[in-house]
Amino acid sequence: MSVGIPYRKALSLYRCDYPHAAPAAVADDLLQNHHPDYQQDSLVRLRIGVNKGWLCHRELACCLQADAHIDEADLASCSITETDVLVIGGGGAGCAAALVASRNGARVILATKLRLGDSNTVMAEGGIQAAIEPDDSPQAHYDDTIKAGHYQSDKQLVADMVMDAPDTLRWLINEGMEFEKSDSGDLFTRRPGGASANRIVYFHDYTGLEMMRALRESVFNSNIRVWDNSPAVELLSSEWQSCAGAVLYSLPKKQLRMVKAKTVILATGGIGQMHLNGFPTTNHFGATGDGLVLAYRLGAKLRDLDSFQYHPTAIAYPSNLIGTLITESVRSAGGLLLNGLGERFVDELAARDVVAAAILRECAQGRGITSPDGGIGVWLDIPTMEQRSSGILFERFPKLYQLVKRTHVDLKTTPLLVYPALHYQNGGIVIDTFGRTSVPGLMSVGEVTGGIHGRNRIMGNALLDIISFGRKAGQKASEFNNGSHYKRSGIEHLTRWRRKLIEKSMSLDIKSPLLFPKMANFKLKL
């Protein structure tokens, strides 16, 4: 742990409403020297699979190259259910895909590891990007997204997403989602970090929670069959090596269930609960990278396996709240970042990877603040923001207002200690504009995919991504239904996978997907 300025001393150096000088220009080597993605000792090259030879984070590589939980004998007494579309994942992306597929006449099962809505979607606070202001345009949205992703995004995916953004908002409003509006009914907007215009539409500081409320109600009022507490432990393959369904595990019954489907849509989210590089995470309990593992074993191509987003501002003190997200909208509203000397050290609305790396630099070089319980971070100067706009904390950030009551910190006088936390999986499964993967019959949407955000995601594009591509995948999946027949299905692909592990002298004792964080000590009981 880096040694910083003691908490009490840093508080004595802090001055509320101090006329802070503009930050110095960010050095060209900031990311290279301080962002976790560039720590070479945390990366390895994959030894088997379609991405053999690619750089991958060590902990993720361990899961991708592990053995399955089950074999053919485990399926002998399984119940079998048939459907047109199987959606795996109950967050925003999965719900959007399921709703559109169902409304287009497909029989849909939506299987989720926990309960419908238990996902990263409900934890998204900031809002959704859409170019709807007179001085904005889809071209500017596209340019900002490409630039923030270090020009590594799939340009077609980005173009399709930004053009679809206004219609995505209309669809959500029709589903019953609320947004902050003026008295005349115009949507309020604010500027996200790394953007050139006010483009975020939002609902207080819990936009994702409001989105999930509306989507849950729509799903419950549809013909979609929802299977809660049913994580996927393996995909089914056909004799043509296409995807033919999945094997689910009923947590209440402790039994495997086979679902044969004409199309499978993976919407399983990210990997935050792997705690890469030992960082805390903003992610929900089920974010363990299951979809990546299942798709990779079946032969789906992945990308950007060494790129992850660390949100700059998560609570660093007190310890019981470490990793709790403080939305970027606080910085957009005027919250400044200060080191232990009371100095502003970065443009708070620069791209997230730049801001996170700047915080890590301050801490590494001794200008961070050491908390009373041994942690480290920098100040998020909310008191100055509150003084300049009295009541803004309560009016615009009610979730944060309630949260800080648990910190016993008076944000009208005392800054909040923050530190980066593992937040988002930039890379993932390669898809086309309809969510189709390189494996026939297998689609993917949401955070489990790669290409849309390149190597760094800009705020507000995640909630846009999951709905835009979720809708597209649902539409295409319902079209695949026409004239299709159920395939012969099983897990024969695991025989080929295990042969590769043995050929490389790799252990068969390690099983994946994780399904739940390591601290849960979860094991399948077959």
Short mmCIF file of C-alpha atoms in Angstrom, two decimals:
data_model
loop_
_atom_site.label_atom_id
_atom_site.label_comp_id
_atom_site.label_asym_id
_atom_site.label_seq_id
_atom_site.Cartn_x
_atom_site.Cartn_y
_atom_site.Cartn_z
CA MET A 1 0.00 0.00 0.00
CA SER A 2 1.29 3.46 -0.90
CA VAL A 3 2.07 5.81 1.98
CA GLY A 4 0.27 9.14 1.81
CA ILE A 5 -0.53 12.18 3.90
CA PRO A 6 -2.38 11.27 7.13
CA TYR A 7 -6.12 11.89 7.00
CA ARG A 8 -6.23 14.50 9.78
CA LYS A 9 -3.28 16.42 8.36
CA ALA A 10 -4.84 16.40 4.88
CA LEU A 11 -8.08 17.74 6.36
CA SER A 12 -6.14 20.58 7.97
CA LEU A 13 -4.67 21.49 4.57
CA TYR A 14 -8.06 21.37 2.84
CA ARG A 15 -9.80 24.68 2.21
CA CYS A 16 -13.46 24.70 1.17
CA ASP A 17 -14.13 27.05 -1.76
CA TYR A 18 -10.40 27.66 -2.18
CA PRO A 19 -9.65 29.17 -5.63
CA HIS A 20 -7.85 26.09 -6.90
CA ALA A 21 -5.45 26.59 -9.77
CA ALA A 22 -6.07 24.78 -13.04
CA PRO A 23 -4.40 21.37 -13.22
CA ALA A 24 -1.19 20.84 -15.12
CA ALA A 25 -1.38 19.14 -18.50
CA VAL A 26 -1.60 15.36 -18.32
CA ALA A 27 1.73 13.75 -19.22
CA ASP A 28 1.82 11.49 -22.27
CA ASP A 29 3.07 8.59 -20.17
CA LEU A 30 0.35 8.86 -17.49
CA LEU A 31 -1.59 5.79 -18.63
CA GLN A 32 1.55 3.81 -19.44
CA ASN A 33 3.02 4.37 -16.00
CA HIS A 34 -0.02 4.30 -13.75
CA HIS A 35 -3.08 2.63 -15.30
CA PRO A 36 -3.51 -1.03 -14.20
CA ASP A 37 -4.01 -2.23 -17.79
CA TYR A 38 -0.35 -1.50 -18.46
CA GLN A 39 1.06 -3.66 -15.66
CA GLN A 40 2.76 -6.33 -17.74
CA ASP A 41 3.19 -8.75 -14.86
CA SER A 42 -0.61 -9.11 -14.66
CA LEU A 43 -0.89 -10.29 -18.27
CA VAL A 44 -0.34 -13.69 -19.87
CA ARG A 45 -0.92 -15.13 -23.33
CA LEU A 46 -3.76 -17.58 -23.84
CA ARG A 47 -2.54 -21.09 -24.64
CA ILE A 48 -5.70 -22.66 -26.07
CA GLY A 49 -8.90 -21.57 -27.81
CA VAL A 50 -9.66 -19.29 -30.75
CA ASN A 51 -7.74 -16.42 -29.14
CA LYS A 52 -4.63 -18.51 -28.56
CA GLY A 53 -1.60 -16.22 -28.25
CA TRP A 54 -3.60 -13.14 -27.25
CA LEU A 55 -2.72 -11.13 -24.16
CA CYS A 56 -5.20 -11.62 -21.35
CA HIS A 57 -5.35 -10.68 -17.69
CA ARG A 58 -3.93 -13.53 -15.65
CA GLU A 59 -7.03 -14.14 -13.51
CA LEU A 60 -9.37 -14.04 -16.49
CA ALA A 61 -7.08 -16.38 -18.45
CA CYS A 62 -7.30 -18.88 -15.60
CA CYS A 63 -11.10 -18.97 -15.94
CA LEU A 64 -11.11 -19.02 -19.74
CA GLN A 65 -8.74 -21.99 -19.81
CA ALA A 66 -10.39 -24.05 -17.07
CA ASP A 67 -12.44 -27.24 -17.28
CA ALA A 68 -16.23 -27.35 -17.15
CA HIS A 69 -18.28 -28.18 -14.07
CA ILE A 70 -20.17 -31.01 -15.78
CA ASP A 71 -19.76 -33.95 -18.14
CA GLU A 72 -22.11 -36.12 -20.22
CA ALA A 73 -23.09 -38.33 -17.27
CA ASP A 74 -24.48 -35.32 -15.40
CA LEU A 75 -27.04 -34.76 -18.14
CA ALA A 76 -28.49 -38.28 -18.08
CA SER A 77 -31.41 -37.42 -15.79
CA CYS A 78 -31.84 -33.75 -16.72
CA SER A 79 -35.25 -32.34 -17.53
CA ILE A 80 -35.42 -30.88 -21.06
CA THR A 81 -37.29 -27.74 -22.04
CA GLU A 82 -37.59 -26.38 -25.57
CA THR A 83 -37.97 -22.74 -26.55
CA ASP A 84 -37.32 -20.44 -29.47
CA VAL A 85 -35.03 -17.96 -27.70
CA LEU A 86 -33.10 -18.45 -24.48
CA VAL A 87 -31.80 -15.23 -22.92
CA ILE A 88 -29.16 -15.74 -20.24
CA GLY A 89 -28.94 -12.70 -17.98
CA GLY A 90 -31.59 -10.58 -16.29
CA GLY A 91 -30.15 -7.08 -16.50
CA GLY A 92 -31.08 -4.32 -18.94
CA ALA A 93 -29.57 -5.99 -22.01
CA GLY A 94 -31.26 -9.32 -21.36
CA CYS A 95 -34.63 -7.74 -20.66
CA ALA A 96 -34.53 -5.58 -23.78
CA ALA A 97 -33.62 -8.57 -25.96
CA ALA A 98 -36.27 -10.78 -24.39
CA LEU A 99 -39.01 -8.16 -24.71
CA VAL A 100 -38.39 -7.49 -28.40
CA ALA A 101 -38.07 -11.19 -29.26
CA SER A 102 -41.28 -12.01 -27.41
CA ARG A 103 -43.22 -9.16 -29.00
CA ASN A 104 -42.13 -10.47 -32.39
CA GLY A 105 -43.75 -13.83 -31.73
CA ALA A 106 -40.89 -15.91 -30.32
CA ARG A 107 -41.26 -18.14 -27.29
CA VAL A 108 -38.73 -16.77 -24.80
CA ILE A 109 -37.16 -18.04 -21.60
CA LEU A 110 -35.13 -15.52 -19.63
CA ALA A 111 -32.81 -17.27 -17.17
CA THR A 112 -30.96 -15.23 -14.57
CA LYS A 113 -28.41 -16.22 -11.95
CA LEU A 114 -30.07 -14.31 -9.13
CA ARG A 115 -33.41 -12.52 -9.45
CA LEU A 116 -34.62 -10.57 -12.44
CA GLY A 117 -32.91 -7.18 -12.29
CA ASP A 118 -30.04 -8.17 -9.97
CA SER A 119 -27.34 -6.80 -12.23
CA ASN A 120 -24.93 -3.96 -12.89
CA THR A 121 -27.77 -2.11 -14.61
CA VAL A 122 -29.42 -1.18 -11.31
CA MET A 123 -26.10 0.16 -10.06
CA ALA A 124 -25.59 2.57 -12.99
CA GLU A 125 -26.11 6.09 -11.68
CA GLY A 126 -25.06 8.69 -14.22
CA GLY A 127 -27.40 8.41 -17.19
CA ILE A 128 -27.66 7.62 -20.90
CA GLN A 129 -25.94 9.40 -23.77
CA ALA A 130 -27.99 10.60 -26.72
CA ALA A 131 -27.35 13.53 -29.05
CA ILE A 132 -30.64 15.42 -28.64
CA GLU A 133 -29.51 18.98 -27.95
CA PRO A 134 -29.55 21.58 -30.78
CA ASP A 135 -25.79 22.12 -30.55
CA ASP A 136 -25.01 18.38 -30.54
CA SER A 137 -25.07 15.66 -33.20
CA PRO A 138 -24.63 11.90 -33.65
CA GLN A 139 -21.34 12.71 -35.38
CA ALA A 140 -20.04 14.45 -32.26
CA HIS A 141 -21.26 11.53 -30.12
CA TYR A 142 -19.46 9.14 -32.47
CA ASP A 143 -16.24 11.18 -32.41
CA ASP A 144 -16.22 11.41 -28.60
CA THR A 145 -16.82 7.65 -28.26
CA ILE A 146 -14.08 6.73 -30.73
CA LYS A 147 -11.60 9.12 -29.11
CA ALA A 148 -12.35 7.94 -25.57
CA GLY A 149 -11.84 4.32 -26.69
CA HIS A 150 -8.36 5.19 -28.00
CA TYR A 151 -9.54 4.64 -31.59
CA GLN A 152 -9.83 0.89 -30.98
CA SER A 153 -13.64 0.60 -31.21
CA ASP A 154 -15.53 -1.22 -33.95
CA LYS A 155 -16.58 1.84 -35.94
CA GLN A 156 -19.71 0.25 -37.38
CA LEU A 157 -20.96 -0.72 -33.93
CA VAL A 158 -20.37 2.79 -32.64
CA ALA A 159 -22.07 4.38 -35.65
CA ASP A 160 -25.12 2.16 -35.27
CA MET A 161 -25.33 2.88 -31.53
CA VAL A 162 -25.13 6.68 -31.73
CA MET A 163 -27.65 6.82 -34.58
CA ASP A 164 -30.02 4.64 -32.58
CA ALA A 165 -29.68 6.69 -29.37
CA PRO A 166 -32.70 9.04 -29.73
CA ASP A 167 -34.98 6.15 -30.69
CA THR A 168 -33.63 4.17 -27.73
CA LEU A 169 -34.77 6.97 -25.42
CA ARG A 170 -38.22 6.98 -27.03
CA TRP A 171 -38.47 3.21 -26.56
CA LEU A 172 -37.53 3.47 -22.89
CA ILE A 173 -40.03 6.27 -22.29
CA ASN A 174 -42.71 4.12 -23.92
CA GLU A 175 -41.76 1.32 -21.52
CA GLY A 176 -42.51 3.69 -18.66
CA MET A 177 -39.05 4.94 -17.72
CA GLU A 178 -38.85 8.39 -16.14
CA PHE A 179 -36.22 11.05 -16.91
CA GLU A 180 -35.55 14.46 -15.40
CA LYS A 181 -37.50 17.08 -17.40
CA SER A 182 -38.14 20.80 -17.46
CA ASP A 183 -41.61 22.21 -16.80
CA SER A 184 -42.16 22.24 -20.57
CA GLY A 185 -41.29 18.55 -20.85
CA ASP A 186 -37.80 18.85 -22.35
CA LEU A 187 -35.26 16.31 -21.13
CA PHE A 188 -32.50 17.76 -18.98
CA THR A 189 -28.96 16.94 -20.12
CA ARG A 190 -25.49 17.23 -18.63
CA ARG A 191 -21.98 16.69 -19.87
CA PRO A 192 -20.15 13.39 -19.24
CA GLY A 193 -16.39 13.22 -18.87
CA GLY A 194 -14.64 12.95 -22.22
CA ALA A 195 -17.58 14.44 -24.15
CA SER A 196 -17.81 17.64 -26.19
CA ALA A 197 -21.41 18.52 -25.30
CA ASN A 198 -24.20 18.07 -22.77
CA ARG A 199 -25.49 14.65 -23.79
CA ILE A 200 -26.44 12.68 -20.67
CA VAL A 201 -30.13 12.25 -19.90
CA TYR A 202 -30.79 10.95 -16.40
CA PHE A 203 -33.11 10.32 -13.49
CA HIS A 204 -31.59 11.79 -10.33
CA ASP A 205 -28.46 9.71 -9.58
CA TYR A 206 -30.06 6.30 -9.98
CA THR A 207 -30.85 6.14 -13.69
CA GLY A 208 -30.07 2.44 -13.99
CA LEU A 209 -32.37 1.57 -11.11
CA GLU A 210 -35.22 3.48 -12.77
CA MET A 211 -34.47 1.75 -16.09
CA MET A 212 -34.58 -1.66 -14.46
CA ARG A 213 -37.84 -0.82 -12.68
CA ALA A 214 -39.53 -0.10 -15.99
CA LEU A 215 -38.04 -3.12 -17.75
CA ARG A 216 -38.96 -5.51 -14.93
CA GLU A 217 -42.55 -4.37 -15.09
CA SER A 218 -42.59 -4.87 -18.86
CA VAL A 219 -41.13 -8.36 -18.57
CA PHE A 220 -43.57 -9.38 -15.84
CA ASN A 221 -46.45 -8.14 -18.02
CA SER A 222 -45.28 -10.18 -21.05
CA ASN A 223 -45.34 -13.81 -22.14
CA ILE A 224 -41.67 -14.26 -21.23
CA ARG A 225 -40.95 -17.17 -18.91
CA VAL A 226 -38.56 -15.94 -16.20
CA TRP A 227 -36.35 -18.49 -14.45
CA ASP A 228 -34.76 -16.84 -11.42
CA ASN A 229 -31.85 -18.41 -9.51
CA SER A 230 -30.81 -20.39 -12.60
CA PRO A 231 -27.20 -19.69 -13.62
CA ALA A 232 -25.88 -21.18 -16.86
CA VAL A 233 -23.09 -23.70 -16.29
CA GLU A 234 -22.54 -24.71 -19.93
CA LEU A 235 -23.79 -24.06 -23.44
CA LEU A 236 -25.16 -26.85 -25.63
CA SER A 237 -23.61 -27.54 -29.02
CA SER A 238 -25.04 -29.21 -32.12
CA GLU A 239 -23.38 -31.66 -34.48
CA TRP A 240 -22.52 -28.63 -36.64
CA GLN A 241 -20.79 -26.95 -33.68
CA SER A 242 -23.43 -24.26 -33.46
CA CYS A 243 -25.08 -23.23 -30.20
CA ALA A 244 -28.22 -25.22 -29.45
CA GLY A 245 -29.18 -24.12 -25.94
CA ALA A 246 -27.69 -24.25 -22.45
CA VAL A 247 -27.44 -26.25 -19.25
CA LEU A 248 -28.81 -24.31 -16.30
CA TYR A 249 -28.49 -25.05 -12.60
CA SER A 250 -31.50 -24.54 -10.34
CA LEU A 251 -30.12 -23.11 -7.11
CA PRO A 252 -33.25 -23.91 -5.04
CA LYS A 253 -33.56 -27.50 -6.33
CA LYS A 254 -29.81 -28.13 -6.80
CA GLN A 255 -30.55 -29.74 -10.16
CA LEU A 256 -29.37 -29.30 -13.74
CA ARG A 257 -31.91 -28.38 -16.43
CA MET A 258 -31.33 -28.52 -20.20
CA VAL A 259 -32.90 -25.86 -22.39
CA LYS A 260 -32.86 -26.48 -26.13
CA ALA A 261 -33.17 -23.23 -28.04
CA LYS A 262 -33.01 -22.10 -31.63
CA THR A 263 -31.09 -19.01 -30.50
CA VAL A 264 -29.21 -18.23 -27.29
CA ILE A 265 -28.54 -14.62 -26.26
CA LEU A 266 -25.79 -14.15 -23.67
CA ALA A 267 -26.34 -11.05 -21.53
CA THR A 268 -24.34 -12.06 -18.47
CA GLY A 269 -22.50 -8.81 -17.76
CA GLY A 270 -18.92 -8.21 -16.64
CA ILE A 271 -16.19 -9.55 -14.37
CA GLY A 272 -15.87 -7.01 -11.56
CA GLN A 273 -16.13 -9.63 -8.82
CA MET A 274 -12.83 -11.13 -9.99
CA HIS A 275 -11.19 -8.08 -8.33
CA LEU A 276 -8.44 -7.84 -10.94
CA ASN A 277 -5.14 -6.48 -9.59
CA GLY A 278 -6.64 -6.53 -6.10
CA PHE A 279 -8.91 -3.53 -6.71
CA PRO A 280 -12.29 -3.09 -5.03
CA THR A 281 -15.24 -3.22 -7.42
CA THR A 282 -18.44 -1.32 -8.05
CA ASN A 283 -20.03 -4.47 -9.55
CA HIS A 284 -22.91 -6.53 -8.26
CA PHE A 285 -22.49 -9.96 -6.64
CA GLY A 286 -22.98 -12.02 -9.79
CA ALA A 287 -20.47 -10.25 -12.06
CA THR A 288 -18.03 -13.16 -12.48
CA GLY A 289 -17.47 -13.34 -16.24
CA ASP A 290 -19.61 -16.44 -16.87
CA GLY A 291 -20.61 -15.51 -20.42
CA LEU A 292 -17.02 -15.03 -21.55
CA VAL A 293 -16.07 -18.50 -20.35
CA LEU A 294 -19.06 -20.28 -21.86
CA ALA A 295 -18.75 -18.54 -25.22
CA TYR A 296 -15.00 -19.11 -25.43
CA ARG A 297 -15.28 -22.85 -24.78
CA LEU A 298 -17.81 -23.07 -27.59
CA GLY A 299 -15.46 -21.29 -29.98
CA ALA A 300 -16.61 -17.66 -29.93
CA LYS A 301 -13.95 -15.06 -30.66
CA LEU A 302 -13.12 -12.53 -27.95
CA ARG A 303 -11.24 -9.21 -28.05
CA ASP A 304 -9.47 -6.69 -25.79
CA LEU A 305 -8.99 -9.18 -22.96
CA ASP A 306 -6.37 -6.94 -21.35
CA SER A 307 -8.52 -3.81 -21.13
CA PHE A 308 -10.73 -2.88 -18.17
CA GLN A 309 -12.17 0.32 -16.81
CA TYR A 310 -11.41 1.50 -13.30
CA HIS A 311 -13.95 4.11 -12.22
CA PRO A 312 -12.04 7.06 -10.75
CA THR A 313 -14.34 7.80 -7.83
CA ALA A 314 -15.40 5.02 -5.52
CA ILE A 315 -15.55 5.49 -1.76
CA ALA A 316 -12.25 4.73 -0.04
CA TYR A 317 -13.28 5.50 3.55
CA PRO A 318 -14.90 4.19 5.70
CA SER A 319 -13.86 0.61 4.94
CA ASN A 320 -17.37 -0.86 5.05
CA LEU A 321 -18.27 1.22 1.97
CA ILE A 322 -15.07 0.71 -0.04
CA GLY A 323 -15.83 0.37 -3.74
CA THR A 324 -19.22 2.12 -3.56
CA LEU A 325 -19.59 4.20 -6.72
CA ILE A 326 -19.76 8.00 -6.67
CA THR A 327 -21.27 8.95 -10.00
CA GLU A 328 -19.26 10.98 -12.49
CA SER A 329 -22.18 13.39 -12.55
CA VAL A 330 -20.89 14.82 -9.26
CA ARG A 331 -17.75 15.93 -11.09
CA SER A 332 -19.86 17.14 -13.99
CA ALA A 333 -21.77 19.30 -11.49
CA GLY A 334 -18.54 20.88 -10.21
CA GLY A 335 -16.99 18.40 -7.78
CA LEU A 336 -13.19 18.73 -7.86
CA LEU A 337 -10.45 16.19 -7.18
CA LEU A 338 -7.75 17.31 -4.76
CA ASN A 339 -4.68 15.56 -3.42
CA GLY A 340 -3.57 15.55 0.21
CA LEU A 341 -1.92 18.92 -0.23
CA GLY A 342 -5.20 20.47 -1.32
CA GLU A 343 -4.04 20.70 -4.94
CA ARG A 344 -6.17 20.05 -8.00
CA PHE A 345 -4.22 17.65 -10.22
CA VAL A 346 -6.37 16.65 -13.21
CA ASP A 347 -9.25 17.81 -15.39
CA GLU A 348 -12.12 16.03 -13.62
CA LEU A 349 -14.00 15.57 -16.91
CA ALA A 350 -11.16 14.00 -18.83
CA ALA A 351 -11.68 10.40 -19.98
CA ARG A 352 -12.14 7.98 -17.10
CA ASP A 353 -8.89 6.08 -17.65
CA VAL A 354 -6.94 9.34 -17.54
CA VAL A 355 -8.63 10.51 -14.33
CA ALA A 356 -8.17 7.11 -12.66
CA ALA A 357 -4.49 7.00 -13.66
CA ALA A 358 -3.96 10.52 -12.31
CA ILE A 359 -5.41 9.50 -8.93
CA LEU A 360 -3.20 6.41 -8.84
CA ARG A 361 -0.18 8.61 -9.66
CA GLU A 362 -0.94 10.98 -6.79
CA CYS A 363 -1.21 8.06 -4.39
CA ALA A 364 1.91 6.34 -5.71
CA GLN A 365 3.96 9.51 -5.39
CA GLY A 366 2.96 10.22 -1.79
CA ARG A 367 0.36 12.93 -2.37
CA GLY A 368 -2.59 10.69 -1.60
CA ILE A 369 -4.39 10.65 1.74
CA THR A 370 -4.03 7.77 4.17
CA SER A 371 -7.34 6.95 5.84
CA PRO A 372 -7.65 6.13 9.56
CA ASP A 373 -8.19 2.45 8.69
CA GLY A 374 -5.10 2.19 6.47
CA GLY A 375 -6.59 2.83 3.04
CA ILE A 376 -5.57 5.54 0.60
CA GLY A 377 -7.27 7.95 -1.79
CA VAL A 378 -7.78 11.58 -2.77
CA TRP A 379 -10.42 14.16 -1.94
CA LEU A 380 -13.63 14.56 -3.91
CA ASP A 381 -14.39 18.17 -3.03
CA ILE A 382 -18.17 18.22 -2.66
CA PRO A 383 -18.34 21.05 -0.05
CA THR A 384 -17.10 23.61 -2.58
CA MET A 385 -19.72 22.42 -5.07
CA GLU A 386 -22.41 22.66 -2.40
CA GLN A 387 -21.35 26.18 -1.42
CA ARG A 388 -21.50 27.35 -5.02
CA SER A 389 -24.93 25.74 -5.59
CA SER A 390 -26.66 25.41 -2.24
CA GLY A 391 -28.89 22.34 -2.03
CA ILE A 392 -27.48 20.65 -5.14
CA LEU A 393 -26.47 17.53 -3.24
CA PHE A 394 -29.97 16.88 -1.93
CA GLU A 395 -31.80 17.93 -5.09
CA ARG A 396 -29.69 16.27 -7.80
CA PHE A 397 -27.99 13.43 -5.95
CA PRO A 398 -30.48 11.94 -3.49
CA LYS A 399 -28.83 8.52 -3.59
CA LEU A 400 -25.46 10.01 -2.66
CA TYR A 401 -27.13 12.17 -0.03
CA GLN A 402 -28.56 9.09 1.67
CA LEU A 403 -25.31 7.16 1.24
CA VAL A 404 -23.11 9.72 2.98
CA LYS A 405 -25.27 9.49 6.06
CA ARG A 406 -23.64 6.08 6.54
CA THR A 407 -20.14 7.59 6.26
CA HIS A 408 -20.75 10.04 9.11
CA VAL A 409 -19.05 12.66 6.94
CA ASP A 410 -20.69 16.07 6.66
CA LEU A 411 -20.30 16.80 2.95
CA LYS A 412 -21.14 20.45 3.50
CA THR A 413 -17.82 20.87 5.29
CA THR A 414 -15.73 17.73 4.68
CA PRO A 415 -14.57 16.21 1.37
CA LEU A 416 -15.06 12.54 0.60
CA LEU A 417 -12.11 10.16 0.25
CA VAL A 418 -12.21 8.32 -3.09
CA TYR A 419 -10.05 5.83 -5.00
CA PRO A 420 -10.46 3.97 -8.34
CA ALA A 421 -12.44 0.72 -8.39
CA LEU A 422 -12.78 -2.00 -11.03
CA HIS A 423 -15.89 -0.92 -12.88
CA TYR A 424 -16.32 -2.16 -16.45
CA GLN A 425 -15.11 -4.84 -18.84
CA ASN A 426 -14.05 -3.00 -22.00
CA GLY A 427 -13.44 -6.13 -24.07
CA GLY A 428 -15.49 -9.26 -24.54
CA ILE A 429 -17.23 -11.36 -27.16
CA VAL A 430 -16.88 -10.16 -30.75
CA ILE A 431 -20.29 -9.30 -32.23
CA ASP A 432 -21.79 -7.78 -35.35
CA THR A 433 -24.36 -5.01 -35.32
CA PHE A 434 -27.15 -7.48 -34.50
CA GLY A 435 -25.28 -9.09 -31.61
CA ARG A 436 -24.33 -12.22 -33.55
CA THR A 437 -21.10 -13.92 -32.46
CA SER A 438 -18.74 -16.07 -34.51
CA VAL A 439 -20.68 -19.17 -33.38
CA PRO A 440 -23.97 -19.77 -35.26
CA GLY A 441 -27.00 -19.65 -32.99
CA LEU A 442 -25.15 -17.69 -30.28
CA MET A 443 -25.73 -13.98 -29.78
CA SER A 444 -24.40 -11.63 -27.15
CA VAL A 445 -25.32 -8.18 -25.84
CA GLY A 446 -24.24 -5.81 -23.09
CA GLU A 447 -21.05 -5.72 -21.07
CA VAL A 448 -20.08 -9.28 -22.00
CA THR A 449 -19.41 -8.04 -25.56
CA GLY A 450 -16.39 -6.21 -26.93
CA GLY A 451 -15.76 -3.64 -29.64
CA ILE A 452 -18.29 -0.94 -28.84
CA HIS A 453 -16.21 0.95 -26.30
CA GLY A 454 -12.70 0.15 -27.53
CA ARG A 455 -10.22 0.32 -24.68
CA ASN A 456 -12.07 2.83 -22.52
CA ARG A 457 -15.77 3.53 -22.11
CA ILE A 458 -17.22 7.00 -21.89
CA MET A 459 -19.92 7.64 -19.28
CA GLY A 460 -23.50 7.06 -20.40
CA ASN A 461 -22.70 4.73 -23.28
CA ALA A 462 -23.20 1.56 -21.23
CA LEU A 463 -26.92 2.06 -20.62
CA LEU A 464 -27.30 3.10 -24.26
CA ASP A 465 -25.35 0.05 -25.45
CA ILE A 466 -27.42 -2.51 -23.53
CA ILE A 467 -30.76 -1.22 -24.80
CA SER A 468 -29.73 -0.43 -28.37
CA PHE A 469 -28.03 -3.76 -29.05
CA GLY A 470 -30.42 -5.67 -26.81
CA ARG A 471 -33.29 -4.57 -29.02
CA LYS A 472 -31.38 -5.41 -32.19
CA ALA A 473 -30.48 -8.89 -30.92
CA GLY A 474 -34.06 -9.58 -29.85
CA GLN A 475 -35.33 -8.61 -33.29
CA LYS A 476 -32.79 -10.78 -35.11
CA ALA A 477 -33.32 -13.73 -32.76
CA SER A 478 -37.05 -13.69 -33.49
CA GLU A 479 -36.27 -13.76 -37.22
CA PHE A 480 -34.00 -16.79 -36.77
CA ASN A 481 -37.01 -18.53 -35.31
CA ASN A 482 -38.79 -18.65 -38.65
CA GLY A 483 -38.36 -22.07 -40.28
CA SER A 484 -35.76 -23.23 -37.78
CA HIS A 485 -35.76 -26.65 -36.16
CA TYR A 486 -34.34 -27.83 -32.87
CA LYS A 487 -30.88 -29.23 -33.30
CA ARG A 488 -29.41 -32.35 -31.82
CA SER A 489 -27.68 -30.96 -28.79
CA GLY A 490 -25.21 -31.95 -26.13
CA ILE A 491 -21.83 -30.99 -24.70
CA GLU A 492 -19.55 -32.80 -27.13
CA HIS A 493 -17.51 -29.62 -27.52
CA LEU A 494 -16.22 -30.25 -23.98
CA THR A 495 -14.49 -33.43 -25.16
CA ARG A 496 -12.49 -31.38 -27.67
CA TRP A 497 -11.84 -28.71 -25.05
CA ARG A 498 -10.50 -31.19 -22.49
CA ARG A 499 -8.28 -32.74 -25.12
CA LYS A 500 -6.68 -29.33 -25.69
CA LEU A 501 -6.14 -28.87 -21.95
CA ILE A 502 -4.45 -32.26 -21.70
CA GLU A 503 -2.27 -31.61 -24.76
CA LYS A 504 -0.97 -28.44 -23.09
CA SER A 505 -0.52 -30.23 -19.73
CA MET A 506 -3.03 -27.85 -18.15
CA SER A 507 -4.95 -28.79 -15.03
CA LEU A 508 -8.43 -30.26 -15.20
CA ASP A 509 -8.94 -29.50 -11.51
CA ILE A 510 -9.79 -25.84 -12.05
CA LYS A 511 -13.46 -25.41 -12.95
CA SER A 512 -15.29 -22.48 -14.51
CA PRO A 513 -17.36 -20.37 -14.81
CA LEU A 514 -16.97 -19.04 -11.28
CA LEU A 515 -20.73 -18.32 -10.99
CA PHE A 516 -20.20 -16.51 -7.68
CA PRO A 517 -17.27 -14.61 -6.10
CA LYS A 518 -14.58 -16.70 -4.43
CA MET A 519 -15.65 -15.44 -1.01
CA ALA A 520 -18.97 -17.27 -1.48
CA ASN A 521 -17.24 -20.68 -1.54
CA PHE A 522 -19.95 -21.89 -3.91
CA LYS A 523 -19.88 -25.43 -5.31
CA LEU A 524 -22.34 -27.20 -7.55
CA LYS A 525 -24.12 -30.00 -5.72
CA LEU A 526 -25.00 -32.56 -8.39
#
